[in-house]
CSV table of C-alpha atoms in Angstrom, one decimal:
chain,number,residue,atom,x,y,z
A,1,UNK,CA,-1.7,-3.7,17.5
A,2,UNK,CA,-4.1,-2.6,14.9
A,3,UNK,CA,-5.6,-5.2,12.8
A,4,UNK,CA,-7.8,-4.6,9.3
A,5,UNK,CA,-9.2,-7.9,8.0
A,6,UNK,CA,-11.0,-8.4,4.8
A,7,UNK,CA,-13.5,-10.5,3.8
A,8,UNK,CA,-14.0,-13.0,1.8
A,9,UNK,CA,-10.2,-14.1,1.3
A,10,UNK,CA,-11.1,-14.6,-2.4
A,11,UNK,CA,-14.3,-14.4,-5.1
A,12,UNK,CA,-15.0,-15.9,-8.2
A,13,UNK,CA,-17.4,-14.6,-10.3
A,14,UNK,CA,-18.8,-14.9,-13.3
A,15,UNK,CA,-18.7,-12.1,-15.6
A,16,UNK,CA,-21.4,-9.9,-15.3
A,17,UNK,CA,-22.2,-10.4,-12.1
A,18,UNK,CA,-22.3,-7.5,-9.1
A,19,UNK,CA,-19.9,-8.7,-6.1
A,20,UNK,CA,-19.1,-7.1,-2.9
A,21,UNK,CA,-16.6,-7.2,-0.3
A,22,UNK,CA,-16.0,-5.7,3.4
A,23,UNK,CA,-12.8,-4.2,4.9
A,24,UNK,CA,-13.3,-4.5,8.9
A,25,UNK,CA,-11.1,-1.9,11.0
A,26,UNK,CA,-10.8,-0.4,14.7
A,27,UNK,CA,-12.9,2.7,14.8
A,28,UNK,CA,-10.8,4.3,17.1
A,29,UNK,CA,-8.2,7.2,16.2
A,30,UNK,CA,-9.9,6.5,12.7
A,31,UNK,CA,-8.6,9.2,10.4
A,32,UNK,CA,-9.3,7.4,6.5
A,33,UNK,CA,-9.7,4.7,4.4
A,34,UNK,CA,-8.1,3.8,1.6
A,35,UNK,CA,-9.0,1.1,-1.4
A,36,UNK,CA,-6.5,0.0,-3.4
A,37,UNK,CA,-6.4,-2.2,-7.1
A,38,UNK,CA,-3.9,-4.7,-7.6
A,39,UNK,CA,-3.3,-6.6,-10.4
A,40,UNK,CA,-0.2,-9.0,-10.4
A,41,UNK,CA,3.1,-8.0,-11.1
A,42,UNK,CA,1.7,-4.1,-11.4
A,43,UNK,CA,1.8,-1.9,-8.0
A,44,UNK,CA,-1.3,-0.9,-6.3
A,45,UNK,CA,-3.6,1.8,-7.9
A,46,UNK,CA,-5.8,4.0,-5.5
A,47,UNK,CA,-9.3,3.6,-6.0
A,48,UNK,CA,-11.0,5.6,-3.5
A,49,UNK,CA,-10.3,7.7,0.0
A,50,UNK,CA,-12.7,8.2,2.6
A,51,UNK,CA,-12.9,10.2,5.8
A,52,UNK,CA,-16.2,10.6,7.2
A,53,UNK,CA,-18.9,8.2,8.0
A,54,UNK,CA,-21.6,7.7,5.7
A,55,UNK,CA,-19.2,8.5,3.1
A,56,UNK,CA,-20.2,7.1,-0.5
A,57,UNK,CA,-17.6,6.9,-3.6
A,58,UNK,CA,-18.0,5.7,-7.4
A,59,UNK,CA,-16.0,5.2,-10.1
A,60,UNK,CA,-17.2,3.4,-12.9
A,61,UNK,CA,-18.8,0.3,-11.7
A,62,UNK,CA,-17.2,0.1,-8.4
A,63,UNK,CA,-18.7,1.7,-5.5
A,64,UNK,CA,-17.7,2.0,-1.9
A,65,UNK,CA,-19.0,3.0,1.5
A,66,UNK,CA,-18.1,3.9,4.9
A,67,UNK,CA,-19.2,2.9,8.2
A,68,UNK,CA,-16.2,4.5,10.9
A,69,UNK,CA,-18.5,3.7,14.0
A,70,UNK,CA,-19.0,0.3,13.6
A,71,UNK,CA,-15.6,-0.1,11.4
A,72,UNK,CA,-16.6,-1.2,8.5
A,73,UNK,CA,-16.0,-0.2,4.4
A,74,UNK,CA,-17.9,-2.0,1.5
A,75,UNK,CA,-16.6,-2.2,-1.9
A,76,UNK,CA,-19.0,-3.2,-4.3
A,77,UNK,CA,-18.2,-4.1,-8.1
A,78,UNK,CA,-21.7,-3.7,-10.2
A,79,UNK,CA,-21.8,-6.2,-13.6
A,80,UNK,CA,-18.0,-8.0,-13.1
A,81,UNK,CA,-15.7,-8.0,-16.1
A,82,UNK,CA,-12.4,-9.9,-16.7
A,83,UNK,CA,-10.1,-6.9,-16.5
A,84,UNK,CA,-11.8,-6.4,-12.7
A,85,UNK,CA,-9.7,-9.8,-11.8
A,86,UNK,CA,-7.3,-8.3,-9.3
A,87,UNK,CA,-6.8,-8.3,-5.5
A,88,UNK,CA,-8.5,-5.3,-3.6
A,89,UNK,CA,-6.6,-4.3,-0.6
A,90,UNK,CA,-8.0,-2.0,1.9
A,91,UNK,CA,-5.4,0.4,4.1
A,92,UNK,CA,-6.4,2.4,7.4
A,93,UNK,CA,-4.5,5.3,8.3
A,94,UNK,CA,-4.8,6.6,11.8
A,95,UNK,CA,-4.7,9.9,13.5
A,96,UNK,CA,-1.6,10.8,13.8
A,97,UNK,CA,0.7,8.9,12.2
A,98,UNK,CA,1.8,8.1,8.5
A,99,UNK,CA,1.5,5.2,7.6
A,100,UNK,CA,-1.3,2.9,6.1
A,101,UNK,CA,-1.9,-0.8,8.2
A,102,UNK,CA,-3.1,-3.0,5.4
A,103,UNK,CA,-5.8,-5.5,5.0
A,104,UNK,CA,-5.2,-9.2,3.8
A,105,UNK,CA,-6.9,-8.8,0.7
A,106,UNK,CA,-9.4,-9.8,-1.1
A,107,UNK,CA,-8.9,-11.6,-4.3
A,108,UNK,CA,-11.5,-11.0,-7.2
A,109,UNK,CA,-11.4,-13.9,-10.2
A,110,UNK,CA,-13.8,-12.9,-13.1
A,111,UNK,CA,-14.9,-15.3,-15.1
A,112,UNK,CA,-15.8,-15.0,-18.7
B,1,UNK,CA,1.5,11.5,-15.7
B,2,UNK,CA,4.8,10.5,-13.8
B,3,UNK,CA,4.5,7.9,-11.1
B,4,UNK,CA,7.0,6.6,-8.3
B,5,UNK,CA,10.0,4.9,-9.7
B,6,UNK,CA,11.8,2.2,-8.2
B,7,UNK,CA,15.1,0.7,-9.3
B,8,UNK,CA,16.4,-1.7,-9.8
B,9,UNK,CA,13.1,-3.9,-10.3
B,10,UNK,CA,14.5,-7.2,-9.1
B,11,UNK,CA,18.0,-7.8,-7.5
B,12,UNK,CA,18.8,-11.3,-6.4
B,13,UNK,CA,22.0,-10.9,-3.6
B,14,UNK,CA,23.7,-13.8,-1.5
B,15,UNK,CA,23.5,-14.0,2.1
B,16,UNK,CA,25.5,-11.7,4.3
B,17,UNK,CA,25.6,-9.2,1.5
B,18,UNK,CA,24.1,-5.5,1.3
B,19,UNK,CA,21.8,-4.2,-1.2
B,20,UNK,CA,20.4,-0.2,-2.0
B,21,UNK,CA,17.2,0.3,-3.3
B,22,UNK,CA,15.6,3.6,-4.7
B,23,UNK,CA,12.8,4.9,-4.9
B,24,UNK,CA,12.1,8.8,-6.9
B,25,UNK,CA,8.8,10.1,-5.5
B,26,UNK,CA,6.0,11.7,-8.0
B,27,UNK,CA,7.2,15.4,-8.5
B,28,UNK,CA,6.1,17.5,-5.7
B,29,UNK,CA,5.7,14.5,-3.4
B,30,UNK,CA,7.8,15.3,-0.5
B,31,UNK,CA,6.7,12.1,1.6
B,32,UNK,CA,7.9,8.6,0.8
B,33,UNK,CA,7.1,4.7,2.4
B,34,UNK,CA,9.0,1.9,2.3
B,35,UNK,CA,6.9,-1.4,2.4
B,36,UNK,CA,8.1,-4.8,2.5
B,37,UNK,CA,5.7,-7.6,1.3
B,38,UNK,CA,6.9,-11.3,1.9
B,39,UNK,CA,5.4,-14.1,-0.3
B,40,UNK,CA,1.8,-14.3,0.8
B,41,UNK,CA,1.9,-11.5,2.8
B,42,UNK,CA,-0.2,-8.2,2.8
B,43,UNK,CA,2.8,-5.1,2.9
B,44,UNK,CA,3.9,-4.3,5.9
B,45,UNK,CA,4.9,-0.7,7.0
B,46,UNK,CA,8.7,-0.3,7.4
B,47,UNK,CA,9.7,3.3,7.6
B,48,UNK,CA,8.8,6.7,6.1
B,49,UNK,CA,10.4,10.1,5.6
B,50,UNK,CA,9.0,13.6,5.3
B,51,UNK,CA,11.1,16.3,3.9
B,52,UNK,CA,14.0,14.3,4.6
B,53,UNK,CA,13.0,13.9,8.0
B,54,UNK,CA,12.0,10.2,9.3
B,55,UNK,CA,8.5,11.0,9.8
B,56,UNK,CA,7.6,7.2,11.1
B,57,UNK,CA,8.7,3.8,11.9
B,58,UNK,CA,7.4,0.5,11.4
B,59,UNK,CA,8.6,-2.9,11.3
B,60,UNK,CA,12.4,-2.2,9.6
B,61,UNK,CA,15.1,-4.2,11.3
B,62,UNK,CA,17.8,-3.2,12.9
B,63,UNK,CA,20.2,-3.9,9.6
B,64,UNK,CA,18.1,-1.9,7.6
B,65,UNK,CA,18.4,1.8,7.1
B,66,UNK,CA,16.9,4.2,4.8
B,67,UNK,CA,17.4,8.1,4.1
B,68,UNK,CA,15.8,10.8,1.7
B,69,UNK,CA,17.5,13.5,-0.4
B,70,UNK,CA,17.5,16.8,-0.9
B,71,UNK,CA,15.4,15.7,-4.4
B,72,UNK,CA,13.4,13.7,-2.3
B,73,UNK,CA,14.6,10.8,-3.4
B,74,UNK,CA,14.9,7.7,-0.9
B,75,UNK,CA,17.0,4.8,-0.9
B,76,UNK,CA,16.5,1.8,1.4
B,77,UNK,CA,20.1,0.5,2.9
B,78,UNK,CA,19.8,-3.4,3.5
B,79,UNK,CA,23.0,-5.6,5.4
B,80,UNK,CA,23.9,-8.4,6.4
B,81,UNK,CA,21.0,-10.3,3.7
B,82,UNK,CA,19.0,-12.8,5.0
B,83,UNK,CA,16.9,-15.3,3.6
B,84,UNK,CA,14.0,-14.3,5.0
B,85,UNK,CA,14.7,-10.8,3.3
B,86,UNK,CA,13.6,-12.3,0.0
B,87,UNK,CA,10.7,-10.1,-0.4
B,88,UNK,CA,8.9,-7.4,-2.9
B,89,UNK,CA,9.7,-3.8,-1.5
B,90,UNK,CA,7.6,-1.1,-2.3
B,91,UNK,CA,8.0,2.9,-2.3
B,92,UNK,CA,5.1,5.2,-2.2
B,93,UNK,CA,5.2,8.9,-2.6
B,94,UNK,CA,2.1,11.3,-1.3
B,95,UNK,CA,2.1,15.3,-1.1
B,96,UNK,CA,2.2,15.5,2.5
B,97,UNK,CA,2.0,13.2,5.3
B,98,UNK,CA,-1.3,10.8,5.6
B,99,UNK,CA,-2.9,11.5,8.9
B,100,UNK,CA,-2.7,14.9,8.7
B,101,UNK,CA,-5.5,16.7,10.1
B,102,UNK,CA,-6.1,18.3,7.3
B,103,UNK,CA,-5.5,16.6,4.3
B,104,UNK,CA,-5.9,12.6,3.4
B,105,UNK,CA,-3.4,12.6,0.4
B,106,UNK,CA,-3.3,9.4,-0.8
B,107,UNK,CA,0.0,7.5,-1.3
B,108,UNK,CA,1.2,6.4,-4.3
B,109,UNK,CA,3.2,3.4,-4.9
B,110,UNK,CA,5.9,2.4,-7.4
B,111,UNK,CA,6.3,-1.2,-9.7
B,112,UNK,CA,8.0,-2.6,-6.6
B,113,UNK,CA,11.8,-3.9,-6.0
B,114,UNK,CA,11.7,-7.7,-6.1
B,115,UNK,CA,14.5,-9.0,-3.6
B,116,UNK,CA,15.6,-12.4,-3.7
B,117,UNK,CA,18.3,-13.6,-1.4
B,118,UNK,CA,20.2,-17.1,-2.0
């Protein structure tokens, strides 16, 4: 059974600050991952995709990278507002198949 | 732009009974996921469908079925309710299937259905 586990479980901030988190996954049969916003009572929004190791996205203030050999994603969150409170999920998708396995979560509290 | 639609957006059934859930993909999207996500719970992976073809399947029970149209629309087909049912269900929607070799089309989900069984 595959297992993706983030890390912390949840964050408070204050606003302003830069925060990171880590999305931990099986390398093997690696084919993406995926990071996903979402803020209560709204469905997830897709923040970033990435495929090959060494990969590096940005969007804004948020920022993620990509480690598939030792299984590992950052997402980091540079100068923390309020409206970045939300729960960031991380998904793997594997070779093969089609479907995402979903991390636990990890949920952000900014604090103004 | 459009996104996935669900309906209805919160249901509340008794035990034993059945309930339907939809879900219309983004135009264009010919792949859909069903997701269950109990109270506290990341979403789990039930079932998905690729050109109206079930493309992959994941933790859906037995009383659950789930089909997709010729407008790719999907509806998720639950009997016999149980408590333990109670539960937000999700739809996504992507292009074409994730885990394609050559494409890493990112799925798209809906509001959510929110289930509650008495």
């Amino acid at each position: 059974i595959l297992n993706v586990e983030q890390s912390p479980q949840s964050l408070h901030v204050q606003e302003g600050d830069s925060t990171n988190f880590t999305c931990s996954f099986p390398s093997s049969n690696f084919y993406a991952l995926h990071w996903y916003r979402w803020e209560t009572a709204k469905s997830p929004e897709a923040l970033f995709v990435m495929t090959l190791n060494g990969d590096e996205k940005k969007k804004g203030r948020i920022s993620a990278t990509l480690n598939t050999k030792e299984g590992y994603s950052y997402l980091y969150i540079k100068g923390s507002q309020p409206e970045d409170s939300a729960t960031y999920l991380c998904a793997l998708s594997t070779s093969g198949t089609y479907k995402y396995i979903f991390g636990t979560g990890t949920r952000l509290k900014v604090l103004a | 732009a459009a996104g996935v639609i669900q309906s209805p957006r919160h249901l509340i059934k008794e035990k034993r009974e059945t309930a339907t859930l939809k879900c219309y993909p983004i135009p264009r999207h010919d792949t859909v996921y069903w997701y269950q996500q109990g109270p506290g719970q990341d979403p789990q992976f039930l079932i998905s469908f690729y050109e109206k073809m079930q493309s992959d399947k994941g933790s859906i029970p037995d009383r659950f079925s789930a089909q997709q149209f010729s407008d790719y629309h999907s509806e998720l087909n639950m009997s016999s309710l149980e408590l333990g049912d109670s539960a937000l269900y999700f739809c996504a929607s992507s292009l074409t299937p994730s885990g394609a070799l050559d494409n890493t089309d990112t799925q798209y989900f809906g509001p959510g259905t929110r289930l509650t069984v008495l």
